[in-house]
Short mmCIF file of C-alpha atoms in Angstrom, two decimals:
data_model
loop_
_atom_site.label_atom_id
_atom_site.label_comp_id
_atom_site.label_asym_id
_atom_site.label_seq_id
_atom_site.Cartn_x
_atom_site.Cartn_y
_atom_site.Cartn_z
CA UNK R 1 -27.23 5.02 18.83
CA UNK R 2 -31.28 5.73 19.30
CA UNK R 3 -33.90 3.83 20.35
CA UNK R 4 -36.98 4.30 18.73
CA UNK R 5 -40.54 4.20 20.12
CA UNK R 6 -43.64 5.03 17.93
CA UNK R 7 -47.14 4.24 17.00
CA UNK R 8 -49.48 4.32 14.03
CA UNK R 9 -52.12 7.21 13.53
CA UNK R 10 -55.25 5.70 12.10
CA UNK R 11 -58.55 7.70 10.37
CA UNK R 12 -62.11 6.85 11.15
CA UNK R 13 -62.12 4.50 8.67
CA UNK R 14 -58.57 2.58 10.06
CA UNK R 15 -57.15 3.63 7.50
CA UNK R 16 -52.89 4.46 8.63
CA UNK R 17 -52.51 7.78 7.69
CA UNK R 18 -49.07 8.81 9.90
CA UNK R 19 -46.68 7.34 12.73
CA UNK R 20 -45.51 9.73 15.46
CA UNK R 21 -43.07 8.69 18.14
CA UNK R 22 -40.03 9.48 19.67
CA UNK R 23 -36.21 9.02 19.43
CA UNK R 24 -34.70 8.54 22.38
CA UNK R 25 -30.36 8.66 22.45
CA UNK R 26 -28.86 5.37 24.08
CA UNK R 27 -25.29 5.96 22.84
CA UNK R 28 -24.27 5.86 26.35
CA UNK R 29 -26.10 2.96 27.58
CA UNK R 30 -24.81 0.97 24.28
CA UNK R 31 -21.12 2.04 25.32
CA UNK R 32 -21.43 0.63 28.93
CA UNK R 33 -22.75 -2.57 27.71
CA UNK R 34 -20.27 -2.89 24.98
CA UNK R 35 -17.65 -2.07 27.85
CA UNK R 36 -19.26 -4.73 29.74
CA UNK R 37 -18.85 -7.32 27.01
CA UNK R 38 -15.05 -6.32 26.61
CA UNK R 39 -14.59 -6.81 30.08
CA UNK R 40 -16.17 -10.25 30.28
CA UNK R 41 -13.69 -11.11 27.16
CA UNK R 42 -10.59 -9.72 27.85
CA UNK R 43 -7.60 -9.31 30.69
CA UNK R 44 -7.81 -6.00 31.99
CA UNK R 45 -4.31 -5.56 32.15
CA UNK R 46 -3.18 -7.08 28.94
CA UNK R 47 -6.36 -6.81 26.79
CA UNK R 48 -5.44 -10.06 25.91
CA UNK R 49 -8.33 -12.80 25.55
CA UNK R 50 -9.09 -14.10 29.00
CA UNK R 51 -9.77 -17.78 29.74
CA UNK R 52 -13.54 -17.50 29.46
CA UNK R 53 -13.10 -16.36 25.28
CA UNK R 54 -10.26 -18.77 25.01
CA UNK R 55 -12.71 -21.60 25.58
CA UNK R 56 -15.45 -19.91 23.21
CA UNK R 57 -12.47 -19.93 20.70
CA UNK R 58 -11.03 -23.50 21.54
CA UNK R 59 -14.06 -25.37 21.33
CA UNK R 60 -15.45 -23.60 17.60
CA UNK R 61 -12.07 -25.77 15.90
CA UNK R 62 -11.78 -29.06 15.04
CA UNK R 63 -8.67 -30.35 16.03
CA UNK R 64 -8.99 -33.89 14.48
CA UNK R 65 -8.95 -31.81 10.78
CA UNK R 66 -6.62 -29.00 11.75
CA UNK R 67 -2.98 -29.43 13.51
CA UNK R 68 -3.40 -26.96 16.16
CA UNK R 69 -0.94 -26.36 19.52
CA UNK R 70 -0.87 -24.72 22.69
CA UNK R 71 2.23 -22.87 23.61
CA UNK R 72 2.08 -22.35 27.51
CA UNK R 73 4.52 -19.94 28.97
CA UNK R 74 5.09 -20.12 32.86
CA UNK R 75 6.22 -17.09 34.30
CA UNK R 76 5.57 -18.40 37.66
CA UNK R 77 9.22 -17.35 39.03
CA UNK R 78 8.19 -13.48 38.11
CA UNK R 79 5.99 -14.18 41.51
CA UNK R 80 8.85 -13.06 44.59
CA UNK R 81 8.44 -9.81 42.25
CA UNK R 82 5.37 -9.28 43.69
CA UNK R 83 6.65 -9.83 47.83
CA UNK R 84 9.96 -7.76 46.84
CA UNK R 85 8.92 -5.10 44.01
CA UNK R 86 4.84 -4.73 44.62
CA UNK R 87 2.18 -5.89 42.45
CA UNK R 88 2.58 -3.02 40.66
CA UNK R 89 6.07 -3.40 39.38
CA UNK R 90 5.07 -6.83 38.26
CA UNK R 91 1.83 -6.20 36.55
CA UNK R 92 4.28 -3.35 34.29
CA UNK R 93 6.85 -6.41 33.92
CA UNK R 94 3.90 -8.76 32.80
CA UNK R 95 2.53 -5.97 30.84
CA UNK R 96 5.72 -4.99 28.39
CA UNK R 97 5.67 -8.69 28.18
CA UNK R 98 2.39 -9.41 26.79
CA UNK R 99 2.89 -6.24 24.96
CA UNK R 100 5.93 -7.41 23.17
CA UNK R 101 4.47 -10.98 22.44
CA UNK R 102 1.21 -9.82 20.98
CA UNK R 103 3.20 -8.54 18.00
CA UNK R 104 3.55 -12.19 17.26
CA UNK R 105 -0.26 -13.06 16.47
CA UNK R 106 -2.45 -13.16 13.31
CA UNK R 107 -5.35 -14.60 12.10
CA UNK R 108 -3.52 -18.35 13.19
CA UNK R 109 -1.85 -17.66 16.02
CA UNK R 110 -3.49 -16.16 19.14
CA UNK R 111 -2.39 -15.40 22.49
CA UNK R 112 -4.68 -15.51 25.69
CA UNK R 113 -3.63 -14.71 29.42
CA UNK R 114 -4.47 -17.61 31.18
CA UNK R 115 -3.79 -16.82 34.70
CA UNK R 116 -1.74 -14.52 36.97
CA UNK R 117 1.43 -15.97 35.86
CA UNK R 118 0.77 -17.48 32.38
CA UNK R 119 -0.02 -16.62 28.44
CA UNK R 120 -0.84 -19.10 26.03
CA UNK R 121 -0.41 -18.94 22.67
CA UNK R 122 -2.79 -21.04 20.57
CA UNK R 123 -1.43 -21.63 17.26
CA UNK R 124 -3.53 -22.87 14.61
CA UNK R 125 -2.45 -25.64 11.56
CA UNK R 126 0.94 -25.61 12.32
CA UNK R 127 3.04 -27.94 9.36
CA UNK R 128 5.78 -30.24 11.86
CA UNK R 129 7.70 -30.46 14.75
CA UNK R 130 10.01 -28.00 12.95
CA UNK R 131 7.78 -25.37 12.75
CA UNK R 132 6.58 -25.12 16.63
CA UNK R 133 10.19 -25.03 16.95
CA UNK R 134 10.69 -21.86 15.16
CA UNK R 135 8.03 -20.21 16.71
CA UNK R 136 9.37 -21.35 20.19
CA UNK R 137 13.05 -19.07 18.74
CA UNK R 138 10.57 -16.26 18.10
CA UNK R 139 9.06 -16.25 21.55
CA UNK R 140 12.45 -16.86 23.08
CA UNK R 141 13.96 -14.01 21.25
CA UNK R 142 11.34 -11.40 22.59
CA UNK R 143 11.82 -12.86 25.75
CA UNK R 144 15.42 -12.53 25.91
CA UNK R 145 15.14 -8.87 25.85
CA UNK R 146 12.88 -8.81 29.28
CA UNK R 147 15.27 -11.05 30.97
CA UNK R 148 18.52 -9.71 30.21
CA UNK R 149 19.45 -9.11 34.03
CA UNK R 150 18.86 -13.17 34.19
CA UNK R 151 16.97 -12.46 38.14
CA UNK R 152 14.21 -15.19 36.62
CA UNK R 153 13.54 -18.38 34.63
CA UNK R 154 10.83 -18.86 31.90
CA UNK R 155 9.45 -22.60 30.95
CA UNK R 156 7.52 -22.91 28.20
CA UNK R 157 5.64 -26.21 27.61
CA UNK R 158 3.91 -27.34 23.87
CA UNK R 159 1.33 -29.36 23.91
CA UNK R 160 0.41 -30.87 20.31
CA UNK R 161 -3.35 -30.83 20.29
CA UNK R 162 -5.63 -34.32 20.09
CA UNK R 163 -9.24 -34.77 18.43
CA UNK R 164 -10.28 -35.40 22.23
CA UNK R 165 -8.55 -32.82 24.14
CA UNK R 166 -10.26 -30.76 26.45
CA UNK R 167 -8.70 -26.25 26.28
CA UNK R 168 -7.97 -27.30 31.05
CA UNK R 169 -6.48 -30.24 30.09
CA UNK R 170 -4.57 -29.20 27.31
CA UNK R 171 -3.40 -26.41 29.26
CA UNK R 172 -2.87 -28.22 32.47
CA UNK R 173 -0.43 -30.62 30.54
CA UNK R 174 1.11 -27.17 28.52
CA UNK R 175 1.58 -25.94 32.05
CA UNK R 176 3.25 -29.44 33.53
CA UNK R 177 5.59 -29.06 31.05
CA UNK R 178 6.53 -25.93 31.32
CA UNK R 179 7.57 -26.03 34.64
CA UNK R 180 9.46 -29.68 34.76
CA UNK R 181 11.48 -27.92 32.14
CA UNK R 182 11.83 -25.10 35.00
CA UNK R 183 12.96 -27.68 37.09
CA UNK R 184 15.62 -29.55 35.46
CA UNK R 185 16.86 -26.88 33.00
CA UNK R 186 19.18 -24.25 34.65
CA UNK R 187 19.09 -22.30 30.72
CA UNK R 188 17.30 -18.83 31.49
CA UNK R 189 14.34 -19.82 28.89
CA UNK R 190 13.38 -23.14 28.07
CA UNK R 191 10.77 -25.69 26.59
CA UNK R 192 9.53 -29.39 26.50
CA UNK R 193 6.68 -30.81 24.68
CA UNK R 194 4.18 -32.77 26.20
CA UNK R 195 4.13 -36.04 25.14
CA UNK R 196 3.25 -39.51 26.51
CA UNK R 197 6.07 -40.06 28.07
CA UNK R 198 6.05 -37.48 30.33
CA UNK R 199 2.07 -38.28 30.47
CA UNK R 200 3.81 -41.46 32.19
CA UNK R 201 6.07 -40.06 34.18
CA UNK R 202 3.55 -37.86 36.36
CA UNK R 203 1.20 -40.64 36.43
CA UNK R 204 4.41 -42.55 38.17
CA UNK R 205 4.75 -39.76 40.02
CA UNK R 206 1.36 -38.93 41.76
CA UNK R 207 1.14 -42.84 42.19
CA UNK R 208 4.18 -42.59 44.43
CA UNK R 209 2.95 -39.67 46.16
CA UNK R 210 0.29 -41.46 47.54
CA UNK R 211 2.09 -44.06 48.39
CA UNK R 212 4.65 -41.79 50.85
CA UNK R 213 1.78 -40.34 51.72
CA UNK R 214 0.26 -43.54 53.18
CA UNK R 215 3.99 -44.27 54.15
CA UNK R 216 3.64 -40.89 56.65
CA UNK R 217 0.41 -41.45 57.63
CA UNK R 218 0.71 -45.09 59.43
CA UNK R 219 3.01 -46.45 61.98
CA UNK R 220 4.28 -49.10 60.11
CA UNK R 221 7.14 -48.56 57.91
CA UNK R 222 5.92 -50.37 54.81
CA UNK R 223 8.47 -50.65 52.05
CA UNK R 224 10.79 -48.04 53.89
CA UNK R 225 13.93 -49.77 54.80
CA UNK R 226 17.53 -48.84 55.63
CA UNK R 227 21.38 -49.86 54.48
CA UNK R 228 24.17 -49.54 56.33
CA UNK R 229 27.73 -48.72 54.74
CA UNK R 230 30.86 -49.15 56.66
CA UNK R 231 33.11 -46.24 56.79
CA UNK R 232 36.68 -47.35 57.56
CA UNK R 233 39.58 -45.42 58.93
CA UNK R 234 42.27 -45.71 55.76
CA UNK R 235 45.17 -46.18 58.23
CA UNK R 236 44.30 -49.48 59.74
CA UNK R 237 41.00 -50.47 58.05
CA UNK R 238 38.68 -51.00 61.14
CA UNK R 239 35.18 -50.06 61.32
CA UNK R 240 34.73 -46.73 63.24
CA UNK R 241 31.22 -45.98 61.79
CA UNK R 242 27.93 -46.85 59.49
CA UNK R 243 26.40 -44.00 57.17
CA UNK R 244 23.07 -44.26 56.97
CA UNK R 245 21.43 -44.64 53.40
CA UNK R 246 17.15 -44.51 52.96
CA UNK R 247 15.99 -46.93 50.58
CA UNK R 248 12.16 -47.38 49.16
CA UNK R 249 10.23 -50.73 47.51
CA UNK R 250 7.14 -49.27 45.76
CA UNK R 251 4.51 -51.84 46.05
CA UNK R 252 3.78 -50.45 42.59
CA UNK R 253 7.21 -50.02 40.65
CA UNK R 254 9.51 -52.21 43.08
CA UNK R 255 12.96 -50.28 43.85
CA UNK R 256 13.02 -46.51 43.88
CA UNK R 257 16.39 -44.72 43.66
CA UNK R 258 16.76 -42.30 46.51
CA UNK R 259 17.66 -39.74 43.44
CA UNK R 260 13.82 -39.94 43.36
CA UNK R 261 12.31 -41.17 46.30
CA UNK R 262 14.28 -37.99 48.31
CA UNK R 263 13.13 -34.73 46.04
CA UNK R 264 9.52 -36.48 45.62
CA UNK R 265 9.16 -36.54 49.40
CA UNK R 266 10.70 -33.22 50.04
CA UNK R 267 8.45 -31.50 47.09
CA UNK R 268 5.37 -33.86 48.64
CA UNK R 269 6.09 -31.88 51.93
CA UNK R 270 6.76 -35.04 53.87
CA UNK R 271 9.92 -35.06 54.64
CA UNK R 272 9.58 -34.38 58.24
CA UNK R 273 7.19 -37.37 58.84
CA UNK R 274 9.22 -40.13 56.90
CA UNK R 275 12.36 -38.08 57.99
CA UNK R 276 11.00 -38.76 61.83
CA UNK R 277 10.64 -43.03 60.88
CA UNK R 278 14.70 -42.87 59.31
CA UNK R 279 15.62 -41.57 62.19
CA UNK R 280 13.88 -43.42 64.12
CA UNK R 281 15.14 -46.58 62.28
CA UNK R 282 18.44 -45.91 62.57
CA UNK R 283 19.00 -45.49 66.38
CA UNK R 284 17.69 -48.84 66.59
CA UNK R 285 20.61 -49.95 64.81
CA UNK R 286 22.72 -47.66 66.58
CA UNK R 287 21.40 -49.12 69.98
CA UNK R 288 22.98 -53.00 68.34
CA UNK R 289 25.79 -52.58 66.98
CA UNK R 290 27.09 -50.35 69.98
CA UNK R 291 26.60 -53.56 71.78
CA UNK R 292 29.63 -54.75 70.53
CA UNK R 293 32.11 -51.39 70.44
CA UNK R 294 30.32 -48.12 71.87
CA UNK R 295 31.97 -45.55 70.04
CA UNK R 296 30.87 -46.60 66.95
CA UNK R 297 29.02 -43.70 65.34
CA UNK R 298 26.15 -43.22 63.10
CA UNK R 299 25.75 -40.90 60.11
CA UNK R 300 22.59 -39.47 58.37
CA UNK R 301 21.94 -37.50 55.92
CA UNK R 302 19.03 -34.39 57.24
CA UNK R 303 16.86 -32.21 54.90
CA UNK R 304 17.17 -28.42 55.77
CA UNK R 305 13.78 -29.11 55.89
CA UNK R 306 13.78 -31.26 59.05
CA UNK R 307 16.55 -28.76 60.69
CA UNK R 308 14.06 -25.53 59.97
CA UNK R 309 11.48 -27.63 61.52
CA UNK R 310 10.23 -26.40 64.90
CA UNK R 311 9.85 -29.48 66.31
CA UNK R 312 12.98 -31.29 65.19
CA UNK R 313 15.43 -30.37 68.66
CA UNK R 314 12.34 -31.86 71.20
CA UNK R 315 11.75 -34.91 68.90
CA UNK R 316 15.70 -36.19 68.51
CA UNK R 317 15.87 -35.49 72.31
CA UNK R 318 12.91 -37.84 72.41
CA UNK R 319 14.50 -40.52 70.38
CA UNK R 320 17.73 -40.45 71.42
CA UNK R 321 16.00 -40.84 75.12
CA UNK R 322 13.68 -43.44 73.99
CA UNK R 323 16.45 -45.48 72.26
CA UNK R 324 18.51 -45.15 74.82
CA UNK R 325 21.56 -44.55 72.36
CA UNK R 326 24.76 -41.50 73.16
CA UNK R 327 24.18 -38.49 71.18
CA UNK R 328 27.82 -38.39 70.51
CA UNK R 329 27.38 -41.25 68.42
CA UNK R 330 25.31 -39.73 65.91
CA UNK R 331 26.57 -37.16 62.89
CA UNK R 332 24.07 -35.46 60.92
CA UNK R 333 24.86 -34.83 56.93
CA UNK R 334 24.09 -31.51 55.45
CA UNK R 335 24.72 -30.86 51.83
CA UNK R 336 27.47 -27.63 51.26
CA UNK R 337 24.16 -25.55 49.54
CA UNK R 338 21.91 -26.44 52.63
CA UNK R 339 24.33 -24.74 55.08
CA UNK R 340 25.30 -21.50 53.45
CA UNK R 341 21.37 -21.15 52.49
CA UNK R 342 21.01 -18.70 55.93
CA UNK R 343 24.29 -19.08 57.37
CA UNK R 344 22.77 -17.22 61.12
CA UNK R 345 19.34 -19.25 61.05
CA UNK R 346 21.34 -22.70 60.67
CA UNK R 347 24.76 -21.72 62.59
CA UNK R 348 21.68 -21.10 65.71
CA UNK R 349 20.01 -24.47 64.86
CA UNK R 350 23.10 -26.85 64.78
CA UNK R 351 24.71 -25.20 67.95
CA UNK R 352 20.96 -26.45 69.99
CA UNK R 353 21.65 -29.96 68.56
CA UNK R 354 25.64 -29.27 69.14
CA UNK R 355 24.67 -29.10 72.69
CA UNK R 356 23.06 -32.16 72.82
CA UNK R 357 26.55 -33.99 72.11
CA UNK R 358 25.64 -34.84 68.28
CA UNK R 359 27.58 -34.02 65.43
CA UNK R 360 27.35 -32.45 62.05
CA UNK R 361 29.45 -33.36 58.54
CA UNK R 362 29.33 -30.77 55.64
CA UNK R 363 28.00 -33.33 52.57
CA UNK R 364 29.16 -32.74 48.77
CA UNK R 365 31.42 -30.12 49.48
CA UNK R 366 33.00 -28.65 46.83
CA UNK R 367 30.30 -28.54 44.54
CA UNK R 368 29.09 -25.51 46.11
CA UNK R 369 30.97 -22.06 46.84
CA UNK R 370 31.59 -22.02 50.28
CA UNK R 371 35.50 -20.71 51.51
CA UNK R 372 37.33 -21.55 54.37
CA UNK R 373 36.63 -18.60 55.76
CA UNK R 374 33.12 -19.63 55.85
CA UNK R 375 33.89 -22.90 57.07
CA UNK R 376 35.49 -21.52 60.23
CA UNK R 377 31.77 -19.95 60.95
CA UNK R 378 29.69 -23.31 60.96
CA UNK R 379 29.52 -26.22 63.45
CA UNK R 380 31.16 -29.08 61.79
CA UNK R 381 33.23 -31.74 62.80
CA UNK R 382 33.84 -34.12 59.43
CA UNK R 383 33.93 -32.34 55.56
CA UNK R 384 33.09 -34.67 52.89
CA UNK R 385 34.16 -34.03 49.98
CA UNK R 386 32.12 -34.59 46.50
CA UNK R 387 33.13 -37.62 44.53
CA UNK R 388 33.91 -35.10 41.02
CA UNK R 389 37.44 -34.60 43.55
CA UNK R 390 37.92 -37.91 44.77
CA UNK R 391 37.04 -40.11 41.86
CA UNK R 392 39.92 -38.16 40.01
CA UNK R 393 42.75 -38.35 43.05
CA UNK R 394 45.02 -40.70 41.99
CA UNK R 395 44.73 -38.97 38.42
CA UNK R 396 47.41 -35.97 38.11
CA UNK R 397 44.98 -33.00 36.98
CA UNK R 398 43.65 -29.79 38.72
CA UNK R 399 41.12 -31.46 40.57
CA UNK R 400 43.70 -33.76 42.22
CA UNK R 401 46.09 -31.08 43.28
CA UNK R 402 43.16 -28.97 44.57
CA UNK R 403 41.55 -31.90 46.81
CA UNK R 404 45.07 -32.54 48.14
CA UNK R 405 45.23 -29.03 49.19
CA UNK R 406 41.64 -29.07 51.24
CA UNK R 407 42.82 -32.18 52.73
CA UNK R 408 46.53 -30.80 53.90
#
């Protein structure tokens, strides 16, 4: 490349009669800036589009006249890579990925990196349904070949493009997707369209949110509220206890199973405040009904949350003060998974609340794979078994004969 600079030469009578200038070389200066416009294009690790040419790209279609679709791939589980591995042994992982993929594209389908732990493809007048699904096999197969010592999980969400649709919006849907797939699909690689009905569901969703949200932030309990089932002793019926169960009426949808009222507080990090008001609830009823027979006990169910919280020991010893109930009237519930999650950390934390007289039951077991030699490590006094044993007891299968044997 030259640049060149020059003038005209010009007789008495202004008359042009030569030019004379100079060439000067700018090939260098020409590949810097073309570097510079690569860079400002492309992922420096991938050479993939980047977001900024993605939306140059995105908003030059027209996706009321073409059927176009985003395939968003969520890689977000590749991140404890980074904490155990380095950054560098992930960005070669991410790499031989994008590498692989790439070999997928043509002049209708493109793929973009659209964050740390994402690519997009953006696939261009696709025919059906059919057809994004076959292109979700080809993704799936390449995938397949990174993942085959199954450490991770990769969600993949498709989102069918709208005349309206914004490239963040589209992609922030793409992305939803892809990880609520992550979260209820235990296959190694899935995928989930985006559709309206999952448009509804995180609408529902975020609308709850701020309702526990409210729920933690006041004193008042709102449309928190508690049942009470008996639990009998089977050899002569009485009463020697109440478990606790947490209940929720949205002043939006009305009743909210605790299948999603629990995980939506826990994942809304609020467990520990609306945890505190349960709590709280329930050693008022403790306080009445030991009115009428004092060893009746109370059972709860406790987040491993609420245990790893710092705070938890000083604030039962504050309730159980302030209620004026006996510790050794309470049991705590811990689900199997919960326990064996850092058997040390939680055999220190139950043996502080041990001390103050209460209790602790081992919740679902048998769904998990705890032994009985791990059992005999753990503070427990009750084991309660999962219903997939006792439903089946009276039936003569496998199930039966094992349940019989944890109970002899």
């Amino acid at each position: 490349w030259v640049y060149d600079l020059g003038e005209g030469v010009f007789d008495d009578d202004g008359k042009l009669v030569a030019i004379e200038g100079i060439l000067i070389d700018i090939s260098e200066q020409k590949k810097y800036r073309s570097q510079l416009e690569y860079n400002a294009e492309h992922d420096l690790l991938t050479n993939l589009y980047n977001r900024q040419k993605f939306h140059q790209i995105f908003n030059n279609y027209d996706h009321q006249q073409e059927k176009n679709a985003l395939f968003v791939i969520s890689l977000l589980e590749f991140a404890p890579f980074i904490v155990s591995h380095g950054l560098a042994y992930y960005n070669k992982m991410f790499k031989e990925i994008s590498d692989s993929l790439v070999k997928l594209t043509n002049q209708e389908i493109l793929l973009f990196r659209n964050h740390e732990f994402g690519l997009t493809f953006y696939f261009r007048n696709y025919r059906d349904k059919e057809n994004l699904i076959a292109f979700y096999d080809k993704i799936k197969s390449i995938l397949n070949k990174h993942l085959a010592n199954g450490l991770t999980k990769v969600g993949l969400g498709i989102v069918k493009l709208l005349k309206n649709d914004s490239l963040e919006g589209a992609l922030k849907n793409g992305l939803i997707a892809a990880n609520r797939t992550l979260l209820f699909n235990n296959e190694l690689i899935s995928y989930a369209f985006f559709d309206e009905k999952m448009a509804q569901e995180i609408e529902r969703e975020n609308i709850l949110k701020e309702e526990f949200l409210e729920l933690a932030k006041t004193s008042d309990d709102l449309g928190l509220y508690l049942n009470y089932q008996p639990i009998i002793f089977s050899k002569n019926g009485e009463v020697v206890g109440f478990e606790t169960l947490a209940r929720y009426q949205s002043s939006n949808f009305g009743y909210i199973s605790p299948l999603e009222m629990i995980p939506l507080i826990e994942k809304s990090h609020l467990i520990n405040e609306i945890g505190y008001k349960i709590i709280s609830q329930a050693l008022t009823f403790l306080k009445k009904i030991s009115v009428f027979k004092k060893d009746l006990f109370l059972s709860l169910n406790l987040s491993i949350l609420q245990l790893l919280d710092a705070e938890f020991l000083e604030k039962i010893k504050f309730l159980v003060k302030e209620k004026k109930v006996d510790p050794k009237n309470i049991v705590f519930e811990i689900t199997e998974s919960s326990y064996f999650l850092n058997i040390s950390t939680i055999k220190a934390l139950t043996k502080n609340i041990n001390d103050l007289g209460i209790e602790f039951a081992i919740d679902d077991f048998g769904v998990g794979y705890s032994s009985f030699h791990r059992l005999s490590e753990i503070n427990f006094k009750y084991l309660k078994i999962d219903k997939s044993f006792t439903k089946k007891l009276l039936l003569p299968n496998q199930k039966a004969t094992i349940l019989i044997d944890i109970i002899s």
